[in-house]
Coordinates of C-alpha atoms in Angstrom, one line a residue:
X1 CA -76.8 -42.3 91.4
X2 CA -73.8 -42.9 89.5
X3 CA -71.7 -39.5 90.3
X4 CA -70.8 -37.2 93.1
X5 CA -69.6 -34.0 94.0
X6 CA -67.6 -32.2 96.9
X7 CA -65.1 -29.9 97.6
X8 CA -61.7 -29.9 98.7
X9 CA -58.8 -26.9 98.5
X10 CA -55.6 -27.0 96.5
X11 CA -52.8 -24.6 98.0
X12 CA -50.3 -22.7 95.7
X13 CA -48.0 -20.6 98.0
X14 CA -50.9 -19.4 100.7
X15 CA -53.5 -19.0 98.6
X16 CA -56.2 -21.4 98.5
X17 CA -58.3 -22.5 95.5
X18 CA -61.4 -24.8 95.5
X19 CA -61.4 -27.9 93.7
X20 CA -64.5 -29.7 92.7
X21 CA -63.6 -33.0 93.5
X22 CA -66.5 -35.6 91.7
X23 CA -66.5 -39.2 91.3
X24 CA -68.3 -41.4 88.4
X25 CA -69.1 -44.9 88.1
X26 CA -69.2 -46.7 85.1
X27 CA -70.4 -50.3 84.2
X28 CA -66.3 -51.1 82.7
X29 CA -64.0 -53.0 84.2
X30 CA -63.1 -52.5 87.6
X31 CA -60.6 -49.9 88.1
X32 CA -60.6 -46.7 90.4
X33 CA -58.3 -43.5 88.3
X34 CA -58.1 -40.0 89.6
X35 CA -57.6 -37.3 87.4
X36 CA -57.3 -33.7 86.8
X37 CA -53.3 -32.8 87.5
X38 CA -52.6 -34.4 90.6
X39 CA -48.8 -35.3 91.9
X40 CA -47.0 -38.2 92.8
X41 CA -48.7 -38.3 96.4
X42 CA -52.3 -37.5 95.4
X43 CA -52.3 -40.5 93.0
X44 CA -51.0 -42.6 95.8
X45 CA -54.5 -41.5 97.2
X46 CA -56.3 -44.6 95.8
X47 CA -54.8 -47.3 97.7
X48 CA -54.8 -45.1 101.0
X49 CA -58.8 -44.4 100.1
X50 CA -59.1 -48.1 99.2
X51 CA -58.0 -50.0 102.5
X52 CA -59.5 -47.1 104.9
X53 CA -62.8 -47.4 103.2
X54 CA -62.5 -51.8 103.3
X55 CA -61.2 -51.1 107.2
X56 CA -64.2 -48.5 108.2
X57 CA -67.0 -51.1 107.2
X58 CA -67.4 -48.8 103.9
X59 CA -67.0 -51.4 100.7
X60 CA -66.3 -49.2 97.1
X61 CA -68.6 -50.4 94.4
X62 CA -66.7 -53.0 91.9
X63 CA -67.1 -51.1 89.2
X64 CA -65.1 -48.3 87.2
X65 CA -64.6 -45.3 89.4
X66 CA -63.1 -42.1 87.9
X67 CA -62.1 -39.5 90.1
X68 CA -61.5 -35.4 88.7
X69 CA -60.4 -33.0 90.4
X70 CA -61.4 -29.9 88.6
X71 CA -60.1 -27.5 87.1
X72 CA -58.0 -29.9 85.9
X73 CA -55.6 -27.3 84.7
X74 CA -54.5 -26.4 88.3
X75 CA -51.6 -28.5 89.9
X76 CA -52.9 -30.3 93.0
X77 CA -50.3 -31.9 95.6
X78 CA -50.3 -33.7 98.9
X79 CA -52.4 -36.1 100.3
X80 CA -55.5 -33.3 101.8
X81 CA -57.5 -34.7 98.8
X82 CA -57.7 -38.2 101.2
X83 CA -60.9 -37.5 102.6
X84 CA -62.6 -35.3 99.6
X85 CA -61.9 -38.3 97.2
X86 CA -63.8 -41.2 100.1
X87 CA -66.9 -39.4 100.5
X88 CA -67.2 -38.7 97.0
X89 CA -66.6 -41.9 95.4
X90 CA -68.6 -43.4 98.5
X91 CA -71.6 -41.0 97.6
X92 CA -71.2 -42.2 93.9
X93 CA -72.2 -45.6 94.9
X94 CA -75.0 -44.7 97.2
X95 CA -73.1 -45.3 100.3
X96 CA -73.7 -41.5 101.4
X97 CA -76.0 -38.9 100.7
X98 CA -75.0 -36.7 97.8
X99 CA -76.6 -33.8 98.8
X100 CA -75.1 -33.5 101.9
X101 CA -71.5 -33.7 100.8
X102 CA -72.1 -31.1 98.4
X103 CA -71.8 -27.9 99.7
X104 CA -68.8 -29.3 102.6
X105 CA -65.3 -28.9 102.4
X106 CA -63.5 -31.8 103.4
X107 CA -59.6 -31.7 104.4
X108 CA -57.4 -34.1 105.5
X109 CA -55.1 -37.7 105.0
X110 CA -56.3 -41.1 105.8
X111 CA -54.6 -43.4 107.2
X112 CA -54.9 -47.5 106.2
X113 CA -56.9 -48.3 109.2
X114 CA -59.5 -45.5 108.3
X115 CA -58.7 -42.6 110.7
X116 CA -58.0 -38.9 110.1
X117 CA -54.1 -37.9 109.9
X118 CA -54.0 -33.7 110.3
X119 CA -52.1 -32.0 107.3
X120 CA -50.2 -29.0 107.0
X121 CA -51.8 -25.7 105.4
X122 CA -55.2 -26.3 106.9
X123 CA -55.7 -22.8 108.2
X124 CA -55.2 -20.8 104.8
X125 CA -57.5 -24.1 103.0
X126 CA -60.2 -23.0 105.3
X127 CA -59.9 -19.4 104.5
X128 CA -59.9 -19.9 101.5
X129 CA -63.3 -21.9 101.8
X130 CA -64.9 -19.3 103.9
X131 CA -64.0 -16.5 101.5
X132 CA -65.6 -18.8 98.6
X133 CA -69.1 -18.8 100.8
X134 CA -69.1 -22.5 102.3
X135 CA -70.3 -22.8 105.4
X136 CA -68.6 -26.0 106.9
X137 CA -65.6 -27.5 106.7
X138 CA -64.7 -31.2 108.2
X139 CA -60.8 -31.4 109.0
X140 CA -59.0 -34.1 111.0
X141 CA -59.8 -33.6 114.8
X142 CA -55.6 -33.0 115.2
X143 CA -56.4 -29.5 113.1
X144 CA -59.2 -28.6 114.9
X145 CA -57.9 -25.6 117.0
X146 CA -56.2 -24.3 114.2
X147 CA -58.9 -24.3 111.7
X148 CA -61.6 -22.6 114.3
X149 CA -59.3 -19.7 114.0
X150 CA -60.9 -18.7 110.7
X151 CA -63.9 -16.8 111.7
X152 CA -67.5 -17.4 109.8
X153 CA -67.5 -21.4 109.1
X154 CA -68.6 -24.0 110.8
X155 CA -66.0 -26.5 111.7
X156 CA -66.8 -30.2 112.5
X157 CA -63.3 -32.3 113.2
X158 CA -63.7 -36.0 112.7
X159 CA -61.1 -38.9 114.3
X160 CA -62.1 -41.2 111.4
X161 CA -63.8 -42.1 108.4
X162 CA -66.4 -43.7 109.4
X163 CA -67.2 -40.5 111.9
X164 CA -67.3 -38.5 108.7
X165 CA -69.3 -41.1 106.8
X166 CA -72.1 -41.1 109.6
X167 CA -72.8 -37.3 109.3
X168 CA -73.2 -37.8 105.7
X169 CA -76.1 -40.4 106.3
X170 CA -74.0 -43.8 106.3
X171 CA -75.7 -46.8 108.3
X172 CA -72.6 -48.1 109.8
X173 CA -70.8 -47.9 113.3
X174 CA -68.7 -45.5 114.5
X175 CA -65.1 -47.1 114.5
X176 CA -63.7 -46.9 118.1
X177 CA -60.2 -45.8 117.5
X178 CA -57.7 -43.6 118.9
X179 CA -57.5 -40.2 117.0
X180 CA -54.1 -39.5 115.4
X181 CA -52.8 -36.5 117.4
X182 CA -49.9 -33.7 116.1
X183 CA -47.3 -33.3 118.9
X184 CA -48.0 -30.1 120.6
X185 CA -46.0 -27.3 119.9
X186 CA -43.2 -26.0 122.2
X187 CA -44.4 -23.1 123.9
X188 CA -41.1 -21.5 125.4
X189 CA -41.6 -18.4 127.9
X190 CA -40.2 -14.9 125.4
X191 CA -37.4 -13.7 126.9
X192 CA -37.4 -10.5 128.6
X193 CA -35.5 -8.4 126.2
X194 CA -35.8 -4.7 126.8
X195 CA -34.3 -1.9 125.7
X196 CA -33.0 -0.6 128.9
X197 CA -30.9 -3.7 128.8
X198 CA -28.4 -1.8 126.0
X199 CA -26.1 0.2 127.9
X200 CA -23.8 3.1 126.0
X201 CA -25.2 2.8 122.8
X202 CA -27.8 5.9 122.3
X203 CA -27.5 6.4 118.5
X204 CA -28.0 2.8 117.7
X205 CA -30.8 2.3 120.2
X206 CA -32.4 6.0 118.2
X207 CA -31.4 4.2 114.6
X208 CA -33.3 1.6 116.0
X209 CA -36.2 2.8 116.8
X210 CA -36.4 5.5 113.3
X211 CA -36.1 1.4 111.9
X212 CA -39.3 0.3 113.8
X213 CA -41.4 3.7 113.5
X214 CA -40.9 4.2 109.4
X215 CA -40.3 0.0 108.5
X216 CA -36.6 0.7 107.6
X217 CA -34.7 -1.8 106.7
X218 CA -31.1 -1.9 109.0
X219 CA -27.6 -2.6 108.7
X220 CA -25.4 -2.8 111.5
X221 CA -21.5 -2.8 111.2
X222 CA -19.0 -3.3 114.0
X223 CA -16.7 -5.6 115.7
X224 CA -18.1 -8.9 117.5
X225 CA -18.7 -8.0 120.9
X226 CA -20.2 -4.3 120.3
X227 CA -24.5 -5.1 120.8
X228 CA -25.5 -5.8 116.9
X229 CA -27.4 -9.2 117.9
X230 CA -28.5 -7.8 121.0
X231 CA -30.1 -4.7 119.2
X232 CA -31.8 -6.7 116.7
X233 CA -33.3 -8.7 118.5
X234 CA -35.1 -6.1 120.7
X235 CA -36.7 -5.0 117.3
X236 CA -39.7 -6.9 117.4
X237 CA -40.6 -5.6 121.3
X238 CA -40.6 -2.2 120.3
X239 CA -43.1 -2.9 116.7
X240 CA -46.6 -2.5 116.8
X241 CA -48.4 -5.5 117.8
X242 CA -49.6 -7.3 114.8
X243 CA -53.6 -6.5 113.6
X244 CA -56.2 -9.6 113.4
X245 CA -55.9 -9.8 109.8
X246 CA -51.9 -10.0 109.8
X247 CA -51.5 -12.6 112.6
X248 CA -53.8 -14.6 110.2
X249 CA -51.1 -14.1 107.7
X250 CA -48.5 -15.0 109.8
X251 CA -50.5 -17.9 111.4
X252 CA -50.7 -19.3 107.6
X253 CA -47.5 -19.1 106.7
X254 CA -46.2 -21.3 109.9
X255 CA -49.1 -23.6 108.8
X256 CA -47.8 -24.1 105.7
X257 CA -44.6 -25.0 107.1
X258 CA -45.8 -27.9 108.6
X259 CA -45.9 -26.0 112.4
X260 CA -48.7 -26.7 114.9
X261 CA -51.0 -23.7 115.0
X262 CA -53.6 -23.2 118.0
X263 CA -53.3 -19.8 118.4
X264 CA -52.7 -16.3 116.8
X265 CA -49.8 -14.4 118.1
X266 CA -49.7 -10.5 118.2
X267 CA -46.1 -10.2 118.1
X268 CA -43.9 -9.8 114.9
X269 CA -42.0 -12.8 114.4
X270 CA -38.0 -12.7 113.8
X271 CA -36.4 -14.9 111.1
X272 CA -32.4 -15.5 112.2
X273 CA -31.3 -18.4 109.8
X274 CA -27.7 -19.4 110.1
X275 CA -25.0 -17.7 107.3
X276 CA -24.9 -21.3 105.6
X277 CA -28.4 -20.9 104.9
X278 CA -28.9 -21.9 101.0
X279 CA -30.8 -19.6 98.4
X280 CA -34.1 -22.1 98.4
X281 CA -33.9 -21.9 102.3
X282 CA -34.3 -17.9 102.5
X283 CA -36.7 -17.7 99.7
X284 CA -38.8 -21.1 100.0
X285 CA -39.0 -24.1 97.3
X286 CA -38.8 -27.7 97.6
X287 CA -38.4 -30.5 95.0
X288 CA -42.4 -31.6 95.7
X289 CA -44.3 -29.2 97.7
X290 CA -43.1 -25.7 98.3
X291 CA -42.7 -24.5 101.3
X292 CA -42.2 -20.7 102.6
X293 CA -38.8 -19.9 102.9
X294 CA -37.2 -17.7 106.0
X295 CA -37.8 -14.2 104.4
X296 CA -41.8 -15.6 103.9
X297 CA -41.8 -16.7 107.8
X298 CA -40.8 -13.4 108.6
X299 CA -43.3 -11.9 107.1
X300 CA -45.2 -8.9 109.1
X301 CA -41.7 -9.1 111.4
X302 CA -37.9 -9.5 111.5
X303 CA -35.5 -10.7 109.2
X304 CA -32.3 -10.6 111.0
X305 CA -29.0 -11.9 109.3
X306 CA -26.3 -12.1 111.3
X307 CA -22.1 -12.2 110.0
X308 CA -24.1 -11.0 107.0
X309 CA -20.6 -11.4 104.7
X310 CA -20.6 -14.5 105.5
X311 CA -23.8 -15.6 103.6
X312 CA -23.3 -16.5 99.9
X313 CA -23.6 -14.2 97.0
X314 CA -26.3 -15.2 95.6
X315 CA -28.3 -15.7 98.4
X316 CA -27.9 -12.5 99.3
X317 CA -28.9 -10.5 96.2
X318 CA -31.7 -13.2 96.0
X319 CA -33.3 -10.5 99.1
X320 CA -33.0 -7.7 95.8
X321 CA -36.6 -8.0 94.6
X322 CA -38.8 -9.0 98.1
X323 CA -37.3 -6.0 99.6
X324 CA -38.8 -4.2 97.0
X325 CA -42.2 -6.2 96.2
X326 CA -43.0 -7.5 99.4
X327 CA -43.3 -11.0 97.7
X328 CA -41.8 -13.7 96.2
X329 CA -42.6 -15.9 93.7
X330 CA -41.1 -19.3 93.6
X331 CA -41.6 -21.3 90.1
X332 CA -41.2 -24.8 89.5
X333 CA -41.9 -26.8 86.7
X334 CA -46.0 -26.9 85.7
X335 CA -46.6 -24.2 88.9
X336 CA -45.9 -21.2 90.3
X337 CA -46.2 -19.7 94.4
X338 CA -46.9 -16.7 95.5
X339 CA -45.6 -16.1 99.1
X340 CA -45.9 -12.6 101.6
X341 CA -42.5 -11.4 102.6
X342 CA -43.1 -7.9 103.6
X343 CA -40.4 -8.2 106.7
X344 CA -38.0 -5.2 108.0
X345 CA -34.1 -6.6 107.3
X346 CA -31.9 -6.3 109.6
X347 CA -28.2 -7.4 108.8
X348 CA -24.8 -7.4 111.4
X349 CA -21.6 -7.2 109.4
X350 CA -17.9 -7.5 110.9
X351 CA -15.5 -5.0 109.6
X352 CA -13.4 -7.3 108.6
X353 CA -13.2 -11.1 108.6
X354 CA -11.6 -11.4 112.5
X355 CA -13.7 -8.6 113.3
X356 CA -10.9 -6.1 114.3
X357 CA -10.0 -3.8 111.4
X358 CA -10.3 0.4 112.7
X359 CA -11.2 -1.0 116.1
X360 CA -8.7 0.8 119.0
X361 CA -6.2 -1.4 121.1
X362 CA -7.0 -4.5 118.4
X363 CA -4.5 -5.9 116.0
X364 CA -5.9 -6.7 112.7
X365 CA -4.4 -9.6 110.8
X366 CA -6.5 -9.6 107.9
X367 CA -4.3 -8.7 104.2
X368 CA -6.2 -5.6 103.0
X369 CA -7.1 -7.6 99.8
X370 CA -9.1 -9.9 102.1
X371 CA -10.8 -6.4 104.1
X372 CA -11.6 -5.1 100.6
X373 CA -12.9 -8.1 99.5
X374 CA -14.8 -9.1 102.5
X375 CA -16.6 -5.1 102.8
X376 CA -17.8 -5.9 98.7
X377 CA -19.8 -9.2 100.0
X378 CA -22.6 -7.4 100.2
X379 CA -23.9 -5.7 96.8
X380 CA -24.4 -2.2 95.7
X381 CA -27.9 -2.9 94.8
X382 CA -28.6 -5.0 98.0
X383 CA -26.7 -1.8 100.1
X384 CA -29.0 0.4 97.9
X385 CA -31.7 -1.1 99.3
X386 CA -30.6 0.1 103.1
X387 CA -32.0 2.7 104.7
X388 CA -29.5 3.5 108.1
X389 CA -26.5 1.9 107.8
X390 CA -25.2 2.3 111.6
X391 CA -21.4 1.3 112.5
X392 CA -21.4 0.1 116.2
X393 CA -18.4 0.4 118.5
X394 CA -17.9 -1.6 121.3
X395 CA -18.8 0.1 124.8
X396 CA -16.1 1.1 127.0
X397 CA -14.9 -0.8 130.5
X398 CA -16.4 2.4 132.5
X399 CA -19.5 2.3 130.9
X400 CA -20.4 -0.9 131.0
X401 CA -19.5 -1.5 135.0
X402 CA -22.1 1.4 136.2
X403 CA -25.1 -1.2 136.4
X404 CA -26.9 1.5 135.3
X405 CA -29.5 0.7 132.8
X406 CA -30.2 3.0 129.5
X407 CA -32.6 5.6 130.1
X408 CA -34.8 4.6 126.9
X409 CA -37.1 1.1 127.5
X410 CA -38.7 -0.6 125.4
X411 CA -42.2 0.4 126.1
X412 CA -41.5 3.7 126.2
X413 CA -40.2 3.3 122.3
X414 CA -42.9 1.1 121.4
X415 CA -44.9 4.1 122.3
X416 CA -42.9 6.7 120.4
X417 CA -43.3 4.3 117.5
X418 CA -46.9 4.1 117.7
X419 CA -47.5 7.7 117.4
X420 CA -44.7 8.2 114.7
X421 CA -46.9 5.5 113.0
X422 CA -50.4 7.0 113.5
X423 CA -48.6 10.5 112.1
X424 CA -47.7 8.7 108.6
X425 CA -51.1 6.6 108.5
X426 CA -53.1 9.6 108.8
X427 CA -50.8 11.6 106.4
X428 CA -51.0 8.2 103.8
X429 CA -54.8 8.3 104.5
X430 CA -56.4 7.2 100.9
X431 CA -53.3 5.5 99.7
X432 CA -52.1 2.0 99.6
X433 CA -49.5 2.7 102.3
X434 CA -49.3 3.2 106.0
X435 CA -45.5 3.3 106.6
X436 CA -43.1 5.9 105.2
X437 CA -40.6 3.3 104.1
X438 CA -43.2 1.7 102.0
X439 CA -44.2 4.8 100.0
X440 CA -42.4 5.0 96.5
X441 CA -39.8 7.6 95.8
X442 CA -42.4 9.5 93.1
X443 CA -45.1 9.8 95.4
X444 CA -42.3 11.7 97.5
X445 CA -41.1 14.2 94.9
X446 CA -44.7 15.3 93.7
X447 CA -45.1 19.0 94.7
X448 CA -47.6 18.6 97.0
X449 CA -45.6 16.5 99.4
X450 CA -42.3 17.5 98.4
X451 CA -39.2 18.5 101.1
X452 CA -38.6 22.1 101.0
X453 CA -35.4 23.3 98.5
X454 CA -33.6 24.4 101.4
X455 CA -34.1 21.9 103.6
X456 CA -32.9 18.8 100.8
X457 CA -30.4 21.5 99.5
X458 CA -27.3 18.3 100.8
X459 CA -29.3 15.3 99.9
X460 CA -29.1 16.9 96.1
X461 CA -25.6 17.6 96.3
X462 CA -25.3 14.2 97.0
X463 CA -27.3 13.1 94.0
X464 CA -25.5 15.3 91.8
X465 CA -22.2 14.1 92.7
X466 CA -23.1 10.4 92.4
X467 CA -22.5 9.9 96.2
X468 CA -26.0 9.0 96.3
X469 CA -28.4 6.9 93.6
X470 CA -31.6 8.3 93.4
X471 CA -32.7 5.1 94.5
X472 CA -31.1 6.3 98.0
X473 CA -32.2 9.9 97.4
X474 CA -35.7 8.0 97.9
X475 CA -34.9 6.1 100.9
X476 CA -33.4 9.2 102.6
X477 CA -36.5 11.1 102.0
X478 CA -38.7 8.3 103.5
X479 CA -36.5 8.2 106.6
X480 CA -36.3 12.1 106.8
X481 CA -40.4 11.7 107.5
X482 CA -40.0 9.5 109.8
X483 CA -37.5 11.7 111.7
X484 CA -40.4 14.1 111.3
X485 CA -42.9 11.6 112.8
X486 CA -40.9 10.5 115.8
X487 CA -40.3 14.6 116.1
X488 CA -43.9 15.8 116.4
X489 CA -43.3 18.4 113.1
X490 CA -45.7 18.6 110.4
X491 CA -42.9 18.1 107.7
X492 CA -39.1 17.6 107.6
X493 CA -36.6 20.3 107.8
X494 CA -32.5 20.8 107.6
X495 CA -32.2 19.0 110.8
X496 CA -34.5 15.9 110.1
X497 CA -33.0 15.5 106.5
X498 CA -29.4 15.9 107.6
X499 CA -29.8 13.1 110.5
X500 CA -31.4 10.8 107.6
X501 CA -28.2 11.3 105.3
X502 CA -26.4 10.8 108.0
X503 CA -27.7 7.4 108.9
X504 CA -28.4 6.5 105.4
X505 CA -24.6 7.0 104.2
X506 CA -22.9 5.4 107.5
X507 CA -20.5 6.4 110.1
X508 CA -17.2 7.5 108.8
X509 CA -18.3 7.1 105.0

């Protein structure tokens, strides 16, 4: 038998497609060629396949061996294909049995000396293969917990080559080596944040928690000192845990940034990168491989940007069109990614650049060129894209002393979020949403779900003095059912629409 097939899985942004990796020999001179699109480090793949196969006992035929990796027309990249291209071009020269290789996946980087080095994005490849119907996948033994999360596929890790080459009928020994291992990852205890920890700061705490029970995105404006970190950051406790299918998603995402995944977490995650974060660090790139960015990371969870001004222009408006989509598609050249980034944005601005413009008993020494300038950081598109925009003062010396703690915990919100949820999924029952601040701004005007005149009577004022786009009409609707949620009524009235304008246009705007 002169060629072979198996199966390996090529990884644009998290979704997986299978490549048919065969292997031909031909009676030409000696020479071993993989083709079909691969990069830079997959064509380094022959020398790699080369001295693990001489080093496992496992000699290649001297002849010509052409590899493919098909569909050709689909870019392939890292060094996953290792193993695929061995047992292929072995089972082309009769080494292994061809049958047996042909309905496995195999995933994962060889090392010279023949054993199994884990790679990242293993636990979307192998989703990927189970969806396509294959019932096993071999991976490097240093991927195993990670790839057993997938559900419906048998997974067999191997240390080595020769481990691999055994199962696939090969009449050689079993290399005794040391598998290579991925340095476990740092499991640090979550830190108790709660709620009740937040002391003189009701409105925020009740913005907060309209945020968490519609999916509104948040922006918090104050002087340094006044709670805006500590708020955000209590976000994710008072979310909805995150279903099976989503901590799959998120678990895929952190595999495809090269983390260590052995388990799936329930809890939202929360993205904080630093302001000098660069455009290709929120959104995800790389020269090579691309890799999810922070807003992809925080998919199903938090975005949190904190001294928001202080993060460039462009990276900024660069949020415009996942806030929107809930993805974002990174292009480079010959290939294009598709990453999740459905994530709740939270941002914390400073009034000023020293933080004490309109802030009693605090001398401001900013030029008011510089406060003008530093309040238009953020866009009017991006700010458009807001739904509460919450000004935060700092809590007074009395207040803060009692030791009491605030009345409202963060169970007891996470509660009052869950049934403000189950209210919109049942009332989105049928439709692509489940969360009000999902649902566009048409579905919301059609009769049959539309506000009451007198109720919206000041939110179209608004519009029809241009205080408001109708972009933020939209938004103000979606949070006025969500004040209608977290309220028990069947549909929003004066009250619920007038504390949605309210939070939507700002204290003191």
């Amino acid at each position: 038998m002169t060629t072979a097939r198996t199966w390996a899985v090529a990884l644009t942004g998290v979704d997986g497609h299978l490549v048919e990796v065969e292997a031909d020999l031909s009676n030409q001179t000696p020479d071993f060629k993989i083709i079909g699109l691969p990069d830079k480090s997959l064509a380094e793949a022959v020398q790699r396949v080369h001295n693990a196969c001489k080093n496992s006992a496992l000699d290649l035929p001297r002849r010509r061996l052409t590899v493919n990796l098909s569909p050709a027309s689909l870019p392939k990249q890292g060094s996953a294909f290792d193993l695929s291209i061995a047992v292929s071009a072995l089972a082309a020269g009769g080494a292994l049995s061809t049958r047996a290789i042909a309905g496995t996946v195999h995933l994962g980087e060889l090392g010279l000396d023949g054993r199994l080095r884990p790679v990242p994005g293993v636990l979307p490849a192998v989703f990927a293969a189970a969806r396509a119907g294959f019932e096993t996948v071999i991976v490097p033994r240093a991927n195993e917990a990670e790839a057993r999360l997938v559900p419906g596929v048998e997974v067999r890790s191997a240390g080595t080559l020769s481990e691999v080459a055994v199962w696939h009928g090969a009449d050689i020994e079993v290399l005794d080596a040391d598998p290579v291992s991925v340095a476990a990852p740092v499991v640090e205890e979550a830190p108790d944040l709660d709620l009740a920890d937040v002391v003189g700061q009701e409105d925020a705490v009740n913005a907060l928690v309209a945020a968490a029970a519609g999916g509104h995105h948040l922006l918090l404006s104050g002087p340094p000192g006044a709670g805006k970190t500590m708020l955000a950051r209590r976000l994710p406790g008072i979310l909805p845990p995150l279903s099976e299918e989503e901590s799959l998603e998120v678990a895929s995402i952190r595999s495809l940034s090269g983390e260590s995944v052995r388990s799936l977490s329930v809890m939202p995650p929360l993205e904080a990168p630093h302001h000098s974060a660069s455009v290709g660090a929120l959104v995800g790139g790389g020269s090579r491989v691309v890799r999810p960015g922070a807003i992809s990371r925080a998919h199903r969870g938090v975005l949190f940007l904190d001294e928001a001004a202080e993060f460039s222009r462009v990276a900024l408006d660069a949020l415009r069109q996942p806030l929107e989509t809930g993805a974002i598609e990174v292009s480079r050249s010959g290939m294009t990614a598709l990453f999740p980034a459905r994530f709740q944005l939270v941002m914390a601005l400073n009034p000023c650049p020293c933080g004490n413009y309109g802030v009693r008993g605090a001398e401001c020494l900013c030029p008011s060129l510089a406060i003008r300038r530093y309040a238009t950081r953020l866009s009017g598109p991006l700010r458009d894209r807001i739904d509460i925009e919450l000004r935060v003062a700092r809590v007074s010396a009395s207040r803060a002393m009692t030791g009491d703690r605030a009345a409202l915990t963060s169970e007891v919100a996470r509660r009052r979020v869950l049934e403000a949820r189950e209210c919109a999924t049942e009332r989105w029952r049928g439709t692509p949403w489940r969360r009000n601040g999902d649902v566009p701004g048409t579905r919301l005007r059609q009769p049959d779900i539309r506000i009451a005149a007198a109720a919206r009577a000041p939110l179209d004022r608004a519009l029809e003095r241009g205080t408001l786009t109708l972009r933020g009409y939209d938004r103000v609707l979606r949070l006025a059912w969500t004040m209608a949620d977290l309220e028990g009524a069947g549909r929003p009235g004066p009250d619920e629409v007038g504390r949605a304008l309210y939070l939507k246009r700002g204290f003191g705007s």
